[in-house]
mmCIF file of C-alpha atoms in Angstrom:
data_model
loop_
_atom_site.group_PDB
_atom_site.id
_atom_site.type_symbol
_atom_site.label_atom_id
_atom_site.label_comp_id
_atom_site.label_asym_id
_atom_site.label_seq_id
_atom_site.Cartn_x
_atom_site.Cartn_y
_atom_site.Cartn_z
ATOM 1 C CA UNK A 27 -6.341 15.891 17.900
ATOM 2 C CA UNK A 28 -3.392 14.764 19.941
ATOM 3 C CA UNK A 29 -1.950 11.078 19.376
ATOM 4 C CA UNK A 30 0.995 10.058 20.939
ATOM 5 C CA UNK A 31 3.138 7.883 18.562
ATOM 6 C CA UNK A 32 6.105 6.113 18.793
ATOM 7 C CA UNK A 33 8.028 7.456 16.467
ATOM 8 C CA UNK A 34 7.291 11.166 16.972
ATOM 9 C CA UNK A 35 5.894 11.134 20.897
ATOM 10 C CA UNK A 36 2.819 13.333 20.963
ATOM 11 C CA UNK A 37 2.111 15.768 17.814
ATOM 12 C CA UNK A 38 -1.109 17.239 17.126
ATOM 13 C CA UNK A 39 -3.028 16.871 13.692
ATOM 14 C CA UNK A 40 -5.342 17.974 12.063
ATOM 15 C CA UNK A 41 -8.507 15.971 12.209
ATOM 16 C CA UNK A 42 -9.593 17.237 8.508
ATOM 17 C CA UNK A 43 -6.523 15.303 7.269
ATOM 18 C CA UNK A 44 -6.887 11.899 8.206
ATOM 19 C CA UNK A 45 -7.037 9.386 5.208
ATOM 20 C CA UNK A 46 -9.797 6.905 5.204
ATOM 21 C CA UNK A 47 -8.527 3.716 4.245
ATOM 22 C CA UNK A 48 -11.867 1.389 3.912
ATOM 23 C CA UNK A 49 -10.216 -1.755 3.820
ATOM 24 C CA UNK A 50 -7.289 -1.024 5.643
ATOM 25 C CA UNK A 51 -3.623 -2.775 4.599
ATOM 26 C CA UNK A 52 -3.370 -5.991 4.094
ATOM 27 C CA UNK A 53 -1.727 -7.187 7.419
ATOM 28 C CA UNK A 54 -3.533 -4.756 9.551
ATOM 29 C CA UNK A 55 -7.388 -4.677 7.873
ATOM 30 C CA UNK A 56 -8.463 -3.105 11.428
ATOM 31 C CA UNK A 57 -6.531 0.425 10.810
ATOM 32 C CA UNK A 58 -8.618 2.410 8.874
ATOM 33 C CA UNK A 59 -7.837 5.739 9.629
ATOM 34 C CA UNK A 60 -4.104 6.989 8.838
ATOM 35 C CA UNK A 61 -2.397 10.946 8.631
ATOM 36 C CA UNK A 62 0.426 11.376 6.121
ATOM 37 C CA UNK A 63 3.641 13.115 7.642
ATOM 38 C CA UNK A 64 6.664 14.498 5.644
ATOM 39 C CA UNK A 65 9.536 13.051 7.649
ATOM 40 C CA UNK A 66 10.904 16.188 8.879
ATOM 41 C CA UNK A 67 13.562 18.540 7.725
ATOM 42 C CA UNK A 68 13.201 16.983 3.980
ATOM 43 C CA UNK A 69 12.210 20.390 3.006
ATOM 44 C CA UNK A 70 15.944 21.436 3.442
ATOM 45 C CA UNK A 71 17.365 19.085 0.851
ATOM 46 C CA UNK A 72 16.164 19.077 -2.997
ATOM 47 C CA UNK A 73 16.758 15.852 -3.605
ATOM 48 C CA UNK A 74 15.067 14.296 -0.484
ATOM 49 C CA UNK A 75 11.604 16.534 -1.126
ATOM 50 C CA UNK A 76 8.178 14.537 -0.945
ATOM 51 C CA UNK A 77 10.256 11.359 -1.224
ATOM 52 C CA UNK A 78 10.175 10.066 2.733
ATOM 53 C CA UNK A 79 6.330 10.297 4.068
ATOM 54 C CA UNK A 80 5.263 8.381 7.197
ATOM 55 C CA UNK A 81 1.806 7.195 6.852
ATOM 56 C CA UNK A 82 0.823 6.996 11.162
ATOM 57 C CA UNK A 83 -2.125 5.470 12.126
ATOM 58 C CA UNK A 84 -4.673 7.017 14.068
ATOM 59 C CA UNK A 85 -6.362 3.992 16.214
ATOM 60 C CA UNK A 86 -2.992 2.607 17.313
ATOM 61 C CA UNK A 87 -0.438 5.446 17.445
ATOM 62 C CA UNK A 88 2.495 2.899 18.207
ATOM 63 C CA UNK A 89 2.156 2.102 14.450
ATOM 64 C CA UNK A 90 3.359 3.788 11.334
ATOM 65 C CA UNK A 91 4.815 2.919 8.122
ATOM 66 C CA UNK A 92 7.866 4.755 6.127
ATOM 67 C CA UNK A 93 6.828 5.188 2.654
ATOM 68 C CA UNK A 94 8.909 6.045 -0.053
ATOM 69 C CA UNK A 95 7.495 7.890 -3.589
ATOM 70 C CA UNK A 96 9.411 5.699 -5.725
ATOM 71 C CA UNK A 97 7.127 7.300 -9.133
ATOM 72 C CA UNK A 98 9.722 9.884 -8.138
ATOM 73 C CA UNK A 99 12.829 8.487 -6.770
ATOM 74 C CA UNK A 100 12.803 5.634 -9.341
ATOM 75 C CA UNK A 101 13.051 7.235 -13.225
ATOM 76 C CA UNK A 102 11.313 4.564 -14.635
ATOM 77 C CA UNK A 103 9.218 3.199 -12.295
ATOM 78 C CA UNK A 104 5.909 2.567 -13.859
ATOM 79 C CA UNK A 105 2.968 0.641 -11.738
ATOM 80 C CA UNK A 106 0.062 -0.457 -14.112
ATOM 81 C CA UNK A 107 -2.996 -0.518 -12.319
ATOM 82 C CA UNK A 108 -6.188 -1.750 -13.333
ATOM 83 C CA UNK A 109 -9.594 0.828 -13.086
ATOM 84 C CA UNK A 110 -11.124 -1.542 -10.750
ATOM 85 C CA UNK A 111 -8.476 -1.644 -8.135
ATOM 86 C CA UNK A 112 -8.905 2.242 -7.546
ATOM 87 C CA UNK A 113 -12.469 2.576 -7.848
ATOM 88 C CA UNK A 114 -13.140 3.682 -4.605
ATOM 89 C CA UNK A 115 -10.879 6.137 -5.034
ATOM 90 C CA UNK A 116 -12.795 8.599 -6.510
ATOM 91 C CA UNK A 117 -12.458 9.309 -10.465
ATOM 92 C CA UNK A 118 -8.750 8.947 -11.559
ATOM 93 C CA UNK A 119 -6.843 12.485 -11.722
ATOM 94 C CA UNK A 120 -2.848 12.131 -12.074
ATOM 95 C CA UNK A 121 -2.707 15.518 -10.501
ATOM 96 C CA UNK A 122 -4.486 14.345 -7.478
ATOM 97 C CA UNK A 123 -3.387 10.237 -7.138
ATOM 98 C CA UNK A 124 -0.200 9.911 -5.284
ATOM 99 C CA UNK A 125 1.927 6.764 -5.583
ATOM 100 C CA UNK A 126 3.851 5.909 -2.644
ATOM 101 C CA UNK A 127 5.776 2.507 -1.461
ATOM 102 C CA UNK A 128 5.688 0.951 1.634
ATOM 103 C CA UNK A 129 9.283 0.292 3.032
ATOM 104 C CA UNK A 130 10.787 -2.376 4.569
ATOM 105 C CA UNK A 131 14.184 -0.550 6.746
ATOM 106 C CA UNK A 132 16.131 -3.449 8.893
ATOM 107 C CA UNK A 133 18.812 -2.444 11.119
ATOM 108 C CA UNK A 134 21.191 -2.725 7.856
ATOM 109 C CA UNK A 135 20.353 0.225 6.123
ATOM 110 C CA UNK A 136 21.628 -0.649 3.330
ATOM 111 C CA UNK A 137 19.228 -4.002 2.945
ATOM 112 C CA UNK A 138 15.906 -1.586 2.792
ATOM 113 C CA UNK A 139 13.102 -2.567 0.398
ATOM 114 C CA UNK A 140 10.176 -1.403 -1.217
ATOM 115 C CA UNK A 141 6.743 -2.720 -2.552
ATOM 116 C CA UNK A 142 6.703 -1.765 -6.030
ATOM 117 C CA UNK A 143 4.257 -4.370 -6.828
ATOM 118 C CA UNK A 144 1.706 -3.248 -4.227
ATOM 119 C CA UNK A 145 1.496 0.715 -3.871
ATOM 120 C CA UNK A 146 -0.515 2.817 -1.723
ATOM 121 C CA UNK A 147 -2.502 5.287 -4.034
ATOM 122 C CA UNK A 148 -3.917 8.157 -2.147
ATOM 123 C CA UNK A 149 -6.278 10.625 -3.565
ATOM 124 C CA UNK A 150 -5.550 13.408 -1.181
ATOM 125 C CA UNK A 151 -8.478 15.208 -2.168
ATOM 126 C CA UNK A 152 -11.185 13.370 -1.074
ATOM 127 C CA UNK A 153 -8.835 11.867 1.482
ATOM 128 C CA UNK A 154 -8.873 8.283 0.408
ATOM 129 C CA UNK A 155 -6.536 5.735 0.288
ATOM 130 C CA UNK A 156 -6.078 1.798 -0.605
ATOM 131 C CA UNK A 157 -2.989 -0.386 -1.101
ATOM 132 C CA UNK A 158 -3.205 -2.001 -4.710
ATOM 133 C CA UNK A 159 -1.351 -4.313 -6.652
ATOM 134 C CA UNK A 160 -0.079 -3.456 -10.011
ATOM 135 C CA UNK A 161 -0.518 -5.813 -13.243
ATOM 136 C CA UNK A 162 3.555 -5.156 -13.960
ATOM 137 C CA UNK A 163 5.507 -8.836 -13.935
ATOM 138 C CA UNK A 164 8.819 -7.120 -13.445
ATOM 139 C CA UNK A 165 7.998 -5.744 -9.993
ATOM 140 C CA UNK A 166 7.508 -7.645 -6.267
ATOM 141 C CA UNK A 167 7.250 -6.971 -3.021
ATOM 142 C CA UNK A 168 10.730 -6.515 -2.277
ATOM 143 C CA UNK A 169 12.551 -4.910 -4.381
ATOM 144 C CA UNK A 170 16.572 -3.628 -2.836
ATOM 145 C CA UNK A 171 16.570 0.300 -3.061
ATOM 146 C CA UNK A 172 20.693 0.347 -3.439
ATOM 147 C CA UNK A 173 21.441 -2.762 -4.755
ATOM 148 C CA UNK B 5 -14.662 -24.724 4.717
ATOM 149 C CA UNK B 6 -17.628 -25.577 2.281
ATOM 150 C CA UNK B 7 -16.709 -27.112 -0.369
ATOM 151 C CA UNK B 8 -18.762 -27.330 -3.962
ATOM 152 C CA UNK B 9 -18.836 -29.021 -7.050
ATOM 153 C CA UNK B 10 -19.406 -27.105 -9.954
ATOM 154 C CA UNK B 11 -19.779 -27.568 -13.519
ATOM 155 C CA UNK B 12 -18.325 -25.394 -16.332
ATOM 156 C CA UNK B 13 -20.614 -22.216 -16.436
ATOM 157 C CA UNK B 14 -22.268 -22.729 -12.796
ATOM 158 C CA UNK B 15 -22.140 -20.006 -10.454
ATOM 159 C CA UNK B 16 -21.685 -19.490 -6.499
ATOM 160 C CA UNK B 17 -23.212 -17.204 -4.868
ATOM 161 C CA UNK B 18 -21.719 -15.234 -1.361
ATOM 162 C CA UNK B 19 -23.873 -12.816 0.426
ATOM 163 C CA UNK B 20 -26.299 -11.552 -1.581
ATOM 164 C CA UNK B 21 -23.161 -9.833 -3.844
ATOM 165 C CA UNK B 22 -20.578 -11.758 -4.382
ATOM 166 C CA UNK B 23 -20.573 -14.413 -7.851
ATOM 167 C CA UNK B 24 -18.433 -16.666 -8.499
ATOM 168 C CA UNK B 25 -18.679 -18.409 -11.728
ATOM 169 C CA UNK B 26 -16.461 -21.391 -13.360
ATOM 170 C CA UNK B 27 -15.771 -19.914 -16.876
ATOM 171 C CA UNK B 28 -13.552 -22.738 -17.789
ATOM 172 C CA UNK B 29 -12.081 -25.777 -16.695
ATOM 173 C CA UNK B 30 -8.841 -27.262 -17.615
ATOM 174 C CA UNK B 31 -6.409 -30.258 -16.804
ATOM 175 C CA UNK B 32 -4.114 -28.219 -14.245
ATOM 176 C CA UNK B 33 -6.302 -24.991 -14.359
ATOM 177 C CA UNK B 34 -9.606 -23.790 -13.531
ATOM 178 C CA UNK B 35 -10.344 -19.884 -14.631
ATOM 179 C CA UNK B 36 -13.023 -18.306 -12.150
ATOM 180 C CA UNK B 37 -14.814 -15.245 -12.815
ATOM 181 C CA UNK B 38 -15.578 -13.167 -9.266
ATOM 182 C CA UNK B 39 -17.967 -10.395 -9.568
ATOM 183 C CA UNK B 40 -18.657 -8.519 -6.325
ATOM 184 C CA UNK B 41 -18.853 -4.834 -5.343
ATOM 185 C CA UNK B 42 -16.107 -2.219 -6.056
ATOM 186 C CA UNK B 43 -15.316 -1.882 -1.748
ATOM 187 C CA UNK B 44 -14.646 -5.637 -1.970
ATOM 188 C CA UNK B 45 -11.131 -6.640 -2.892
ATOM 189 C CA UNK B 46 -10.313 -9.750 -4.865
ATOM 190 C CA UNK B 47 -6.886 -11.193 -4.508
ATOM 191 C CA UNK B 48 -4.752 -14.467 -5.473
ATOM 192 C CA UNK B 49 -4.038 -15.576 -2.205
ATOM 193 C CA UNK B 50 -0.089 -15.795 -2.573
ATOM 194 C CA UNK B 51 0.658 -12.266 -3.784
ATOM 195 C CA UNK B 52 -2.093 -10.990 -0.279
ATOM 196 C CA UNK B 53 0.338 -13.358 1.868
ATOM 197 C CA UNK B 54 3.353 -11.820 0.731
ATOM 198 C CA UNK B 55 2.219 -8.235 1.077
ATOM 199 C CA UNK B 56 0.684 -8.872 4.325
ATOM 200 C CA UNK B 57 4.237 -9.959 5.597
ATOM 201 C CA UNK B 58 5.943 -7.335 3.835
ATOM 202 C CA UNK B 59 3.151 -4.900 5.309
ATOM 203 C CA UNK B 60 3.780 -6.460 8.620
ATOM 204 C CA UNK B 61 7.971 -6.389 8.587
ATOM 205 C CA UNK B 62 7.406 -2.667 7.533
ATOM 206 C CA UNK B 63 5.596 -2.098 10.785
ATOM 207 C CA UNK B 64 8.993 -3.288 12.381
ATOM 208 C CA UNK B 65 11.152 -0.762 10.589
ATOM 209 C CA UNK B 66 13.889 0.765 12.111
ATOM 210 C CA UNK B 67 12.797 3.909 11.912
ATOM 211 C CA UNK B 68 15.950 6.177 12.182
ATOM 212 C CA UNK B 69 15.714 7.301 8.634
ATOM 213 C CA UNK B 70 18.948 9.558 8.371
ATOM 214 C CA UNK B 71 21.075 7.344 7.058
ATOM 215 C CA UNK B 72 18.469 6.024 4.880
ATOM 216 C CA UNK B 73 18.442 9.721 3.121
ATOM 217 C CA UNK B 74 21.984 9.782 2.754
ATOM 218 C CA UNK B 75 22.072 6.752 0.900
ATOM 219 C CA UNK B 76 18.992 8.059 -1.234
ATOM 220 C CA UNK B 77 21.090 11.833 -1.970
#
């Protein structure tokens, strides 16, 4: 299926990996339907690897969020997340939830966050996905990644 | 907007799936208890505001990410 994005002009994907997310982000409850791209060229660095992902929408190409796996980037980064929230998710499997956190990147590098409190969990094996909000006190919405 | 009255331990009901029941009631406080269907999200409404904007400043991003990796190495 061809889309032609913003941020990566036309690219084809593959249908049978589109994400369902059934209640969309908060923000932008009309997208349901999002594909999950490495940002490119990660593969060649070892410490960058399944870090950076782009989660693009499908029904409006022009938008597409960075998301950053903080469970990995951050040692001890540890979202608490109540059974309920991920219900729809399918039944809970670390091996097969994903964490990621939705970035914030202004044109100061430097002053990018991320949304620890709220996470995207994606169950990439049923291919279903839902922004939730952690029960941790200690983390927001914007938290500085190098400050 | 409707607006109710309730009592301690009196219920509203949304749809034909959604309760919401007064559990307790307090000088400053009142604690709710919201049953609805797993699909339907419950949120306090100042933590969905402030991801919504983050959500929707994300959408803005400057998306040249290089120099965001070499700051992550």
């Amino acid at each position: 299926m061809i889309l032609n994005t913003k941020h990566f002009g036309e690219i084809d994907i593959d249908e049978n990996k589109i994400i369902e997310f059934r209640e969309g982000l908060p923000g932008f409850t009309n997208l349901n339907r999002f594909v999950l791209i490495a940002e490119p060229n990660d593969h060649e660095t070892e410490e960058l690897k399944g870090l950076i992902y782009w989660l693009q929408s499908v029904e409006d190409p022009s938008i597409a969020f960075v998301m950053v796996n903080m469970v990995k980037y951050m040692p001890d980064y540890n979202p608490l997340i109540e059974p309920e929230q991920i219900q729809g998710l399918g039944d809970y499997d670390p091996e097969k939830f994903v964490f990621y956190n939705i970035a914030v990147i202004p044109d100061e590098i430097k002053e990018a966050t991320v949304n620890l409190k709220a996470p995207v969990v994606i169950n990439d094996e049923i291919k279903q996905g839902k922004q939730v909000i952690c029960t941790n006190e200690e983390y927001t919405v914007r938290h500085y990644m190098f400050k | 907007m409707l607006a109710l009255t309730r009592k301690k331990g009196e219920s509203i009901i949304i749809s034909d799936n959604i309760e919401v029941v007064i559990l307790g009631v307090g000088s400053e406080q009142v604690k709710v208890g919201i049953t609805a269907p797993s699909e339907i999200s419950i949120y306090r409404k100042e933590i969905y505001e402030q991801i919504q904007q983050q959500n929707e400043q994300a959408a803005l991003s400057n998306t040249d990410l290089d120099i965001l990796k070499n700051l992550m190495k």
